[in-house]
């Protein structure tokens, strides 16, 4: 566990028309930037185990709270959370530091943003490391439409889109309970989770499974979401079909070297055709659930650093 008092102090940095709350480690390692992108409902604090290890290995570690999270800006318009805005924030962050490109690491929704940034701004990404969420093929129909056809209106992605405001209010009324119940480890594999199950999770009195973090660590997330609310983060989901259209003209092949880390107990589906879209990918799995870098911090650090070392040696 990590004492929250040991986490770096953030800086508010203006980029792309918003301000991002950014945490850094290893600033003295100028020239080797690595950008860590959190998921939902997360926070840059989710990288607390990786930041010191990467800095010690010689990297300038940049971990933003992306727009909508923590003390970063929360624009009012739903479309301000599409992939063009989210990837534009990351590119502008590189401009702020004077970097031509960087290694990008993403988990969950952060992985989606990293994949999207690589497609939209391939010259700004030199290597990709993603956890949990593999590359998402566009397919013939927009993603939410396809999910609704296959999984029904109660599947949580569809639920968040078709019933805006419902989940937002429940999560905000039960912030501590929702995050306490969600951040559990060693989940057994199961069917995709419907939207109402997350709402039930927010109201459940007794959590299932072992906690991913200590009570003090959980306080960091609870405090952040009590301040920010959940709507901005859920707006990322509400742009998924818009993102499908925005990526229409992007080259769908990721040419950069990539590392894909799965959790064996994660509920997120693996890609059966990953190498067709990411030909230079290496895949590995860890014995954990969805919160990979928090459940297995030492194993995650070792996997990332070994892979980076191998790429540097080429």
C-alpha positions as YAML, in Angstrom:
chain: A
units: angstrom
residues:
- id: 1
  name: UNK
  ca: [0.00, 0.00, 0.00]
- id: 2
  name: UNK
  ca: [1.08, 3.59, -0.60]
- id: 3
  name: UNK
  ca: [0.69, 6.41, 1.87]
- id: 4
  name: UNK
  ca: [-1.26, 9.14, 0.01]
- id: 5
  name: UNK
  ca: [1.03, 11.70, 1.66]
- id: 6
  name: UNK
  ca: [3.88, 10.30, -0.44]
- id: 7
  name: UNK
  ca: [2.09, 10.88, -3.74]
- id: 8
  name: UNK
  ca: [3.51, 13.84, -5.72]
- id: 9
  name: UNK
  ca: [1.91, 17.25, -5.44]
- id: 10
  name: UNK
  ca: [0.03, 18.12, -8.64]
- id: 11
  name: UNK
  ca: [0.34, 21.06, -11.00]
- id: 12
  name: UNK
  ca: [-2.54, 22.58, -12.97]
- id: 13
  name: UNK
  ca: [-1.41, 22.88, -16.58]
- id: 14
  name: UNK
  ca: [-3.41, 24.72, -19.29]
- id: 15
  name: UNK
  ca: [-3.70, 22.62, -22.45]
- id: 16
  name: UNK
  ca: [-6.15, 22.43, -25.36]
- id: 17
  name: UNK
  ca: [-8.62, 24.89, -23.80]
- id: 18
  name: UNK
  ca: [-8.78, 23.15, -20.41]
- id: 19
  name: UNK
  ca: [-6.61, 22.71, -17.32]
- id: 20
  name: UNK
  ca: [-5.27, 19.31, -16.39]
- id: 21
  name: UNK
  ca: [-4.20, 18.33, -12.90]
- id: 22
  name: UNK
  ca: [-0.86, 16.64, -13.54]
- id: 23
  name: UNK
  ca: [1.31, 14.54, -11.23]
- id: 24
  name: UNK
  ca: [4.98, 14.01, -12.09]
- id: 25
  name: UNK
  ca: [7.94, 11.93, -11.03]
- id: 26
  name: UNK
  ca: [11.48, 11.93, -12.41]
- id: 27
  name: UNK
  ca: [11.31, 15.38, -13.97]
- id: 28
  name: UNK
  ca: [15.11, 15.33, -13.95]
- id: 29
  name: UNK
  ca: [14.91, 12.52, -16.53]
- id: 30
  name: UNK
  ca: [14.11, 14.94, -19.34]
- id: 31
  name: UNK
  ca: [14.02, 13.30, -22.74]
- id: 32
  name: UNK
  ca: [12.39, 10.00, -21.69]
- id: 33
  name: UNK
  ca: [8.71, 10.88, -21.19]
- id: 34
  name: UNK
  ca: [6.12, 8.27, -20.32]
- id: 35
  name: UNK
  ca: [2.47, 9.33, -19.96]
- id: 36
  name: UNK
  ca: [0.13, 7.29, -17.73]
- id: 37
  name: UNK
  ca: [-3.58, 7.45, -18.56]
- id: 38
  name: UNK
  ca: [-6.15, 6.29, -15.99]
- id: 39
  name: UNK
  ca: [-9.55, 4.74, -16.61]
- id: 40
  name: UNK
  ca: [-13.05, 4.98, -15.11]
- id: 41
  name: UNK
  ca: [-13.86, 5.66, -12.36]
- id: 42
  name: UNK
  ca: [-10.22, 6.26, -11.57]
- id: 43
  name: UNK
  ca: [-7.66, 8.95, -10.91]
- id: 44
  name: UNK
  ca: [-3.96, 9.48, -11.59]
- id: 45
  name: UNK
  ca: [-3.48, 8.03, -8.09]
- id: 46
  name: UNK
  ca: [-4.14, 4.61, -9.66]
- id: 47
  name: UNK
  ca: [-0.53, 4.78, -10.95]
- id: 48
  name: UNK
  ca: [0.95, 5.34, -7.47]
- id: 49
  name: UNK
  ca: [2.86, 2.04, -7.60]
- id: 50
  name: UNK
  ca: [4.26, 2.61, -11.10]
- id: 51
  name: UNK
  ca: [5.40, 6.24, -10.88]
- id: 52
  name: UNK
  ca: [8.40, 5.79, -8.55]
- id: 53
  name: UNK
  ca: [9.52, 2.61, -10.30]
- id: 54
  name: UNK
  ca: [9.45, 4.26, -13.73]
- id: 55
  name: UNK
  ca: [11.19, 7.39, -12.44]
- id: 56
  name: UNK
  ca: [13.91, 5.25, -10.84]
- id: 57
  name: UNK
  ca: [14.39, 3.55, -14.21]
- id: 58
  name: UNK
  ca: [15.13, 6.92, -15.83]
- id: 59
  name: UNK
  ca: [11.75, 8.04, -17.15]
- id: 60
  name: UNK
  ca: [10.01, 11.39, -16.81]
- id: 61
  name: UNK
  ca: [6.64, 10.16, -15.58]
- id: 62
  name: UNK
  ca: [3.60, 12.30, -16.41]
- id: 63
  name: UNK
  ca: [0.27, 11.20, -14.94]
- id: 64
  name: UNK
  ca: [-2.63, 13.56, -15.67]
- id: 65
  name: UNK
  ca: [-6.08, 13.50, -14.27]
- id: 66
  name: UNK
  ca: [-7.73, 13.63, -17.66]
- id: 67
  name: UNK
  ca: [-10.52, 16.09, -18.36]
- id: 68
  name: UNK
  ca: [-13.50, 15.43, -16.10]
- id: 69
  name: UNK
  ca: [-11.44, 13.93, -13.26]
- id: 70
  name: UNK
  ca: [-9.96, 15.25, -10.04]
- id: 71
  name: UNK
  ca: [-9.27, 18.98, -10.22]
- id: 72
  name: UNK
  ca: [-8.99, 18.97, -14.01]
- id: 73
  name: UNK
  ca: [-11.53, 20.96, -16.01]
- id: 74
  name: UNK
  ca: [-15.01, 19.55, -16.44]
- id: 75
  name: UNK
  ca: [-16.55, 21.10, -19.58]
- id: 76
  name: UNK
  ca: [-20.34, 21.17, -19.67]
- id: 77
  name: UNK
  ca: [-20.84, 19.87, -23.21]
- id: 78
  name: UNK
  ca: [-21.01, 16.10, -23.62]
- id: 79
  name: UNK
  ca: [-19.14, 16.27, -26.93]
- id: 80
  name: UNK
  ca: [-16.19, 17.92, -25.20]
- id: 81
  name: UNK
  ca: [-15.24, 14.41, -24.02]
- id: 82
  name: UNK
  ca: [-14.85, 12.78, -27.43]
- id: 83
  name: UNK
  ca: [-11.63, 11.14, -28.58]
- id: 84
  name: UNK
  ca: [-10.48, 14.23, -30.49]
- id: 85
  name: UNK
  ca: [-10.61, 16.30, -27.30]
- id: 86
  name: UNK
  ca: [-9.12, 13.60, -25.07]
- id: 87
  name: UNK
  ca: [-6.26, 12.80, -27.42]
- id: 88
  name: UNK
  ca: [-5.79, 16.51, -28.10]
- id: 89
  name: UNK
  ca: [-5.23, 17.06, -24.38]
- id: 90
  name: UNK
  ca: [-2.42, 14.50, -24.35]
- id: 91
  name: UNK
  ca: [-0.74, 15.91, -27.44]
- id: 92
  name: UNK
  ca: [-0.97, 19.42, -25.98]
- id: 93
  name: UNK
  ca: [0.58, 18.08, -22.78]
- id: 94
  name: UNK
  ca: [3.56, 16.87, -24.80]
- id: 95
  name: UNK
  ca: [3.78, 20.32, -26.39]
- id: 96
  name: UNK
  ca: [3.77, 21.90, -22.94]
- id: 97
  name: UNK
  ca: [6.84, 19.87, -21.95]
- id: 98
  name: UNK
  ca: [8.52, 20.28, -25.32]
- id: 99
  name: UNK
  ca: [8.39, 16.58, -26.25]
- id: 100
  name: UNK
  ca: [7.99, 15.42, -29.84]
- id: 101
  name: UNK
  ca: [6.67, 12.04, -28.74]
- id: 102
  name: UNK
  ca: [6.33, 9.77, -25.71]
- id: 103
  name: UNK
  ca: [5.52, 6.28, -24.54]
- id: 104
  name: UNK
  ca: [1.85, 6.11, -23.55]
- id: 105
  name: UNK
  ca: [0.42, 3.73, -20.96]
- id: 106
  name: UNK
  ca: [-3.32, 3.30, -20.46]
- id: 107
  name: UNK
  ca: [-5.67, 1.28, -18.31]
- id: 108
  name: UNK
  ca: [-9.38, 0.69, -18.99]
- id: 109
  name: UNK
  ca: [-10.77, 3.86, -20.62]
- id: 110
  name: UNK
  ca: [-7.27, 5.27, -20.51]
- id: 111
  name: UNK
  ca: [-6.27, 2.42, -22.83]
- id: 112
  name: UNK
  ca: [-9.04, 3.43, -25.24]
- id: 113
  name: UNK
  ca: [-7.67, 6.98, -25.24]
- id: 114
  name: UNK
  ca: [-4.13, 5.72, -25.83]
- id: 115
  name: UNK
  ca: [-5.25, 3.54, -28.75]
- id: 116
  name: UNK
  ca: [-7.18, 6.53, -30.14]
- id: 117
  name: UNK
  ca: [-4.27, 8.92, -29.68]
- id: 118
  name: UNK
  ca: [-2.03, 6.48, -31.53]
- id: 119
  name: UNK
  ca: [-4.46, 6.40, -34.47]
- id: 120
  name: UNK
  ca: [-5.10, 10.14, -34.60]
- id: 121
  name: UNK
  ca: [-1.57, 11.34, -33.75]
- id: 122
  name: UNK
  ca: [0.76, 8.47, -34.68]
- id: 123
  name: UNK
  ca: [3.82, 10.71, -34.86]
- id: 124
  name: UNK
  ca: [3.42, 11.67, -31.18]
- id: 125
  name: UNK
  ca: [3.37, 8.08, -29.84]
- id: 126
  name: UNK
  ca: [6.56, 6.01, -29.91]
- id: 127
  name: UNK
  ca: [5.40, 2.99, -27.88]
- id: 128
  name: UNK
  ca: [2.12, 1.76, -26.46]
- id: 129
  name: UNK
  ca: [1.48, -0.14, -23.23]
- id: 130
  name: UNK
  ca: [-2.15, -0.89, -22.45]
- id: 131
  name: UNK
  ca: [-3.80, -2.77, -19.61]
- id: 132
  name: UNK
  ca: [-7.15, -4.55, -19.64]
- id: 133
  name: UNK
  ca: [-8.73, -2.99, -22.74]
- id: 134
  name: UNK
  ca: [-7.35, -4.26, -26.06]
- id: 135
  name: UNK
  ca: [-7.59, -2.43, -29.36]
- id: 136
  name: UNK
  ca: [-11.25, -2.01, -30.32]
- id: 137
  name: UNK
  ca: [-12.15, -2.76, -33.92]
- id: 138
  name: UNK
  ca: [-14.57, -0.24, -35.44]
- id: 139
  name: UNK
  ca: [-16.80, -2.85, -37.07]
- id: 140
  name: UNK
  ca: [-19.67, -2.04, -39.41]
- id: 141
  name: UNK
  ca: [-21.92, -0.33, -36.87]
- id: 142
  name: UNK
  ca: [-21.21, 2.24, -34.11]
- id: 143
  name: UNK
  ca: [-20.16, 0.61, -30.85]
- id: 144
  name: UNK
  ca: [-23.16, 1.49, -28.66]
- id: 145
  name: UNK
  ca: [-25.56, 0.49, -31.40]
- id: 146
  name: UNK
  ca: [-23.78, -2.83, -31.76]
- id: 147
  name: UNK
  ca: [-23.76, -3.42, -27.99]
- id: 148
  name: UNK
  ca: [-27.46, -2.65, -27.75]
- id: 149
  name: UNK
  ca: [-28.23, -5.14, -30.52]
- id: 150
  name: UNK
  ca: [-26.10, -7.87, -28.95]
- id: 151
  name: UNK
  ca: [-26.49, -7.27, -25.21]
- id: 152
  name: UNK
  ca: [-29.66, -5.25, -24.76]
- id: 153
  name: UNK
  ca: [-30.50, -1.86, -23.33]
- id: 154
  name: UNK
  ca: [-29.45, -2.73, -19.78]
- id: 155
  name: UNK
  ca: [-25.82, -3.43, -20.66]
- id: 156
  name: UNK
  ca: [-23.95, -0.74, -18.77]
- id: 157
  name: UNK
  ca: [-22.43, 1.03, -21.79]
- id: 158
  name: UNK
  ca: [-25.89, 1.26, -23.34]
- id: 159
  name: UNK
  ca: [-27.52, 2.16, -20.02]
- id: 160
  name: UNK
  ca: [-25.18, 5.12, -19.51]
- id: 161
  name: UNK
  ca: [-25.98, 6.39, -23.02]
- id: 162
  name: UNK
  ca: [-29.72, 5.80, -23.20]
- id: 163
  name: UNK
  ca: [-30.54, 6.90, -19.65]
- id: 164
  name: UNK
  ca: [-28.28, 9.90, -19.01]
- id: 165
  name: UNK
  ca: [-28.30, 11.17, -15.45]
- id: 166
  name: UNK
  ca: [-29.65, 8.00, -13.83]
- id: 167
  name: UNK
  ca: [-26.37, 6.28, -12.95]
- id: 168
  name: UNK
  ca: [-24.74, 9.65, -12.34]
- id: 169
  name: UNK
  ca: [-27.15, 10.45, -9.53]
- id: 170
  name: UNK
  ca: [-26.93, 7.02, -7.90]
- id: 171
  name: UNK
  ca: [-23.12, 7.04, -7.89]
- id: 172
  name: UNK
  ca: [-23.02, 10.56, -6.49]
- id: 173
  name: UNK
  ca: [-25.50, 9.68, -3.74]
- id: 174
  name: UNK
  ca: [-23.41, 6.63, -2.78]
- id: 175
  name: UNK
  ca: [-19.85, 7.68, -3.68]
- id: 176
  name: UNK
  ca: [-18.03, 5.96, -0.83]
- id: 177
  name: UNK
  ca: [-20.07, 2.77, -1.02]
- id: 178
  name: UNK
  ca: [-19.82, 2.55, -4.81]
- id: 179
  name: UNK
  ca: [-16.03, 2.97, -4.92]
- id: 180
  name: UNK
  ca: [-15.47, 0.72, -1.90]
- id: 181
  name: UNK
  ca: [-17.56, -2.03, -3.50]
- id: 182
  name: UNK
  ca: [-16.10, -1.59, -6.98]
- id: 183
  name: UNK
  ca: [-12.42, -1.67, -6.04]
- id: 184
  name: UNK
  ca: [-12.23, -5.33, -5.14]
- id: 185
  name: UNK
  ca: [-9.79, -7.90, -6.52]
- id: 186
  name: UNK
  ca: [-9.79, -11.48, -7.70]
- id: 187
  name: UNK
  ca: [-13.18, -11.34, -9.37]
- id: 188
  name: UNK
  ca: [-14.03, -14.62, -11.08]
- id: 189
  name: UNK
  ca: [-14.78, -14.40, -14.82]
- id: 190
  name: UNK
  ca: [-18.45, -13.75, -15.49]
- id: 191
  name: UNK
  ca: [-20.87, -12.47, -18.09]
- id: 192
  name: UNK
  ca: [-20.77, -8.81, -19.17]
- id: 193
  name: UNK
  ca: [-22.15, -6.61, -16.42]
- id: 194
  name: UNK
  ca: [-25.48, -4.84, -17.09]
- id: 195
  name: UNK
  ca: [-25.91, -1.21, -16.16]
- id: 196
  name: UNK
  ca: [-28.28, -1.91, -13.30]
- id: 197
  name: UNK
  ca: [-25.71, -4.19, -11.66]
- id: 198
  name: UNK
  ca: [-23.40, -1.22, -11.18]
- id: 199
  name: UNK
  ca: [-26.27, 0.70, -9.64]
- id: 200
  name: UNK
  ca: [-26.95, -2.22, -7.30]
- id: 201
  name: UNK
  ca: [-23.24, -2.28, -6.49]
- id: 202
  name: UNK
  ca: [-23.41, 1.36, -5.45]
- id: 203
  name: UNK
  ca: [-26.17, 0.52, -2.97]
- id: 204
  name: UNK
  ca: [-24.84, -2.79, -1.64]
- id: 205
  name: UNK
  ca: [-24.13, -2.79, 2.08]
- id: 206
  name: UNK
  ca: [-21.53, -5.56, 2.03]
- id: 207
  name: UNK
  ca: [-18.66, -5.62, -0.49]
- id: 208
  name: UNK
  ca: [-17.51, -8.86, -2.10]
- id: 209
  name: UNK
  ca: [-13.87, -9.85, -2.46]
- id: 210
  name: UNK
  ca: [-10.67, -8.43, -1.05]
- id: 211
  name: UNK
  ca: [-10.04, -4.68, -1.36]
- id: 212
  name: UNK
  ca: [-7.63, -3.39, -3.98]
- id: 213
  name: UNK
  ca: [-6.44, -0.57, -1.74]
- id: 214
  name: UNK
  ca: [-6.24, 0.49, 1.89]
- id: 215
  name: UNK
  ca: [-8.87, 2.69, 3.50]
- id: 216
  name: UNK
  ca: [-6.48, 5.66, 3.32]
- id: 217
  name: UNK
  ca: [-5.87, 5.08, -0.37]
- id: 218
  name: UNK
  ca: [-9.59, 4.75, -1.04]
- id: 219
  name: UNK
  ca: [-10.11, 8.12, 0.66]
- id: 220
  name: UNK
  ca: [-8.17, 9.79, -2.18]
- id: 221
  name: UNK
  ca: [-10.66, 8.55, -4.77]
- id: 222
  name: UNK
  ca: [-13.73, 9.16, -2.62]
- id: 223
  name: UNK
  ca: [-12.67, 12.73, -1.94]
- id: 224
  name: UNK
  ca: [-11.94, 13.35, -5.63]
- id: 225
  name: UNK
  ca: [-15.31, 12.03, -6.83]
- id: 226
  name: UNK
  ca: [-17.24, 13.76, -4.06]
- id: 227
  name: UNK
  ca: [-15.81, 16.96, -5.50]
- id: 228
  name: UNK
  ca: [-16.02, 16.21, -9.23]
- id: 229
  name: UNK
  ca: [-19.09, 14.01, -9.40]
- id: 230
  name: UNK
  ca: [-19.41, 11.25, -12.00]
- id: 231
  name: UNK
  ca: [-21.12, 12.90, -14.97]
- id: 232
  name: UNK
  ca: [-17.94, 14.07, -16.69]
- id: 233
  name: UNK
  ca: [-16.42, 10.60, -16.56]
- id: 234
  name: UNK
  ca: [-19.64, 9.01, -17.78]
- id: 235
  name: UNK
  ca: [-19.62, 11.46, -20.68]
- id: 236
  name: UNK
  ca: [-16.66, 9.50, -22.04]
- id: 237
  name: UNK
  ca: [-19.10, 6.59, -22.52]
- id: 238
  name: UNK
  ca: [-21.63, 8.94, -24.10]
- id: 239
  name: UNK
  ca: [-19.19, 9.76, -26.89]
- id: 240
  name: UNK
  ca: [-18.45, 6.20, -27.93]
- id: 241
  name: UNK
  ca: [-20.57, 6.26, -31.09]
- id: 242
  name: UNK
  ca: [-19.27, 9.75, -31.88]
- id: 243
  name: UNK
  ca: [-15.75, 8.35, -31.53]
- id: 244
  name: UNK
  ca: [-16.64, 5.57, -33.96]
- id: 245
  name: UNK
  ca: [-17.43, 8.24, -36.55]
- id: 246
  name: UNK
  ca: [-14.41, 10.42, -35.69]
- id: 247
  name: UNK
  ca: [-12.05, 7.50, -36.30]
- id: 248
  name: UNK
  ca: [-13.52, 6.74, -39.74]
- id: 249
  name: UNK
  ca: [-10.61, 8.16, -41.70]
- id: 250
  name: UNK
  ca: [-7.78, 7.13, -39.38]
- id: 251
  name: UNK
  ca: [-5.42, 4.36, -40.46]
- id: 252
  name: UNK
  ca: [-6.69, 1.47, -38.28]
- id: 253
  name: UNK
  ca: [-3.31, -0.23, -37.98]
- id: 254
  name: UNK
  ca: [-1.13, 0.58, -34.95]
- id: 255
  name: UNK
  ca: [2.45, 0.29, -36.17]
- id: 256
  name: UNK
  ca: [4.18, 1.21, -32.91]
- id: 257
  name: UNK
  ca: [5.65, -1.48, -30.65]
- id: 258
  name: UNK
  ca: [2.97, -2.37, -28.12]
- id: 259
  name: UNK
  ca: [2.55, -4.35, -24.91]
- id: 260
  name: UNK
  ca: [-0.91, -5.62, -24.02]
- id: 261
  name: UNK
  ca: [-1.41, -6.76, -20.41]
- id: 262
  name: UNK
  ca: [-4.55, -8.71, -19.51]
- id: 263
  name: UNK
  ca: [-5.87, -9.82, -16.14]
- id: 264
  name: UNK
  ca: [-6.88, -13.48, -16.15]
- id: 265
  name: UNK
  ca: [-9.89, -12.70, -13.94]
- id: 266
  name: UNK
  ca: [-10.89, -9.51, -15.73]
- id: 267
  name: UNK
  ca: [-14.40, -9.27, -17.17]
- id: 268
  name: UNK
  ca: [-13.23, -7.22, -20.15]
- id: 269
  name: UNK
  ca: [-13.18, -9.37, -23.30]
- id: 270
  name: UNK
  ca: [-9.86, -10.11, -24.94]
- id: 271
  name: UNK
  ca: [-9.30, -9.37, -28.61]
- id: 272
  name: UNK
  ca: [-9.22, -12.41, -30.87]
- id: 273
  name: UNK
  ca: [-7.69, -10.41, -33.74]
- id: 274
  name: UNK
  ca: [-5.32, -8.10, -31.90]
- id: 275
  name: UNK
  ca: [-2.28, -8.85, -34.07]
- id: 276
  name: UNK
  ca: [-4.22, -7.94, -37.22]
- id: 277
  name: UNK
  ca: [-4.54, -4.37, -35.99]
- id: 278
  name: UNK
  ca: [-1.46, -4.18, -33.75]
- id: 279
  name: UNK
  ca: [1.12, -6.29, -35.60]
- id: 280
  name: UNK
  ca: [4.01, -5.36, -33.30]
- id: 281
  name: UNK
  ca: [2.28, -6.35, -30.07]
- id: 282
  name: UNK
  ca: [3.46, -8.57, -27.24]
- id: 283
  name: UNK
  ca: [0.74, -10.02, -25.02]
- id: 284
  name: UNK
  ca: [0.97, -11.23, -21.45]
- id: 285
  name: UNK
  ca: [-1.45, -12.04, -18.65]
- id: 286
  name: UNK
  ca: [-1.34, -11.63, -14.90]
- id: 287
  name: UNK
  ca: [-3.36, -13.56, -12.35]
- id: 288
  name: UNK
  ca: [-5.67, -10.74, -11.28]
- id: 289
  name: UNK
  ca: [-8.92, -8.97, -12.01]
- id: 290
  name: UNK
  ca: [-9.61, -5.66, -13.70]
- id: 291
  name: UNK
  ca: [-7.49, -3.28, -11.57]
- id: 292
  name: UNK
  ca: [-4.27, -4.77, -12.88]
- id: 293
  name: UNK
  ca: [-1.62, -2.22, -11.89]
- id: 294
  name: UNK
  ca: [-3.16, -1.86, -8.42]
- id: 295
  name: UNK
  ca: [-3.80, -5.56, -7.78]
- id: 296
  name: UNK
  ca: [-0.40, -6.73, -9.02]
- id: 297
  name: UNK
  ca: [1.87, -3.67, -8.77]
- id: 298
  name: UNK
  ca: [5.23, -5.45, -8.59]
- id: 299
  name: UNK
  ca: [4.38, -7.83, -11.43]
- id: 300
  name: UNK
  ca: [3.04, -4.96, -13.53]
- id: 301
  name: UNK
  ca: [6.16, -2.86, -12.92]
- id: 302
  name: UNK
  ca: [8.42, -5.76, -13.78]
- id: 303
  name: UNK
  ca: [6.52, -6.53, -16.99]
- id: 304
  name: UNK
  ca: [6.55, -2.90, -18.13]
- id: 305
  name: UNK
  ca: [10.21, -2.27, -17.31]
- id: 306
  name: UNK
  ca: [11.42, -5.50, -18.89]
- id: 307
  name: UNK
  ca: [9.48, -4.76, -22.06]
- id: 308
  name: UNK
  ca: [10.79, -1.19, -22.20]
- id: 309
  name: UNK
  ca: [14.34, -2.43, -21.67]
- id: 310
  name: UNK
  ca: [13.94, -4.89, -24.53]
- id: 311
  name: UNK
  ca: [12.62, -2.15, -26.84]
- id: 312
  name: UNK
  ca: [15.53, 0.13, -25.88]
- id: 313
  name: UNK
  ca: [17.98, -2.63, -26.67]
- id: 314
  name: UNK
  ca: [16.66, -3.09, -30.21]
...
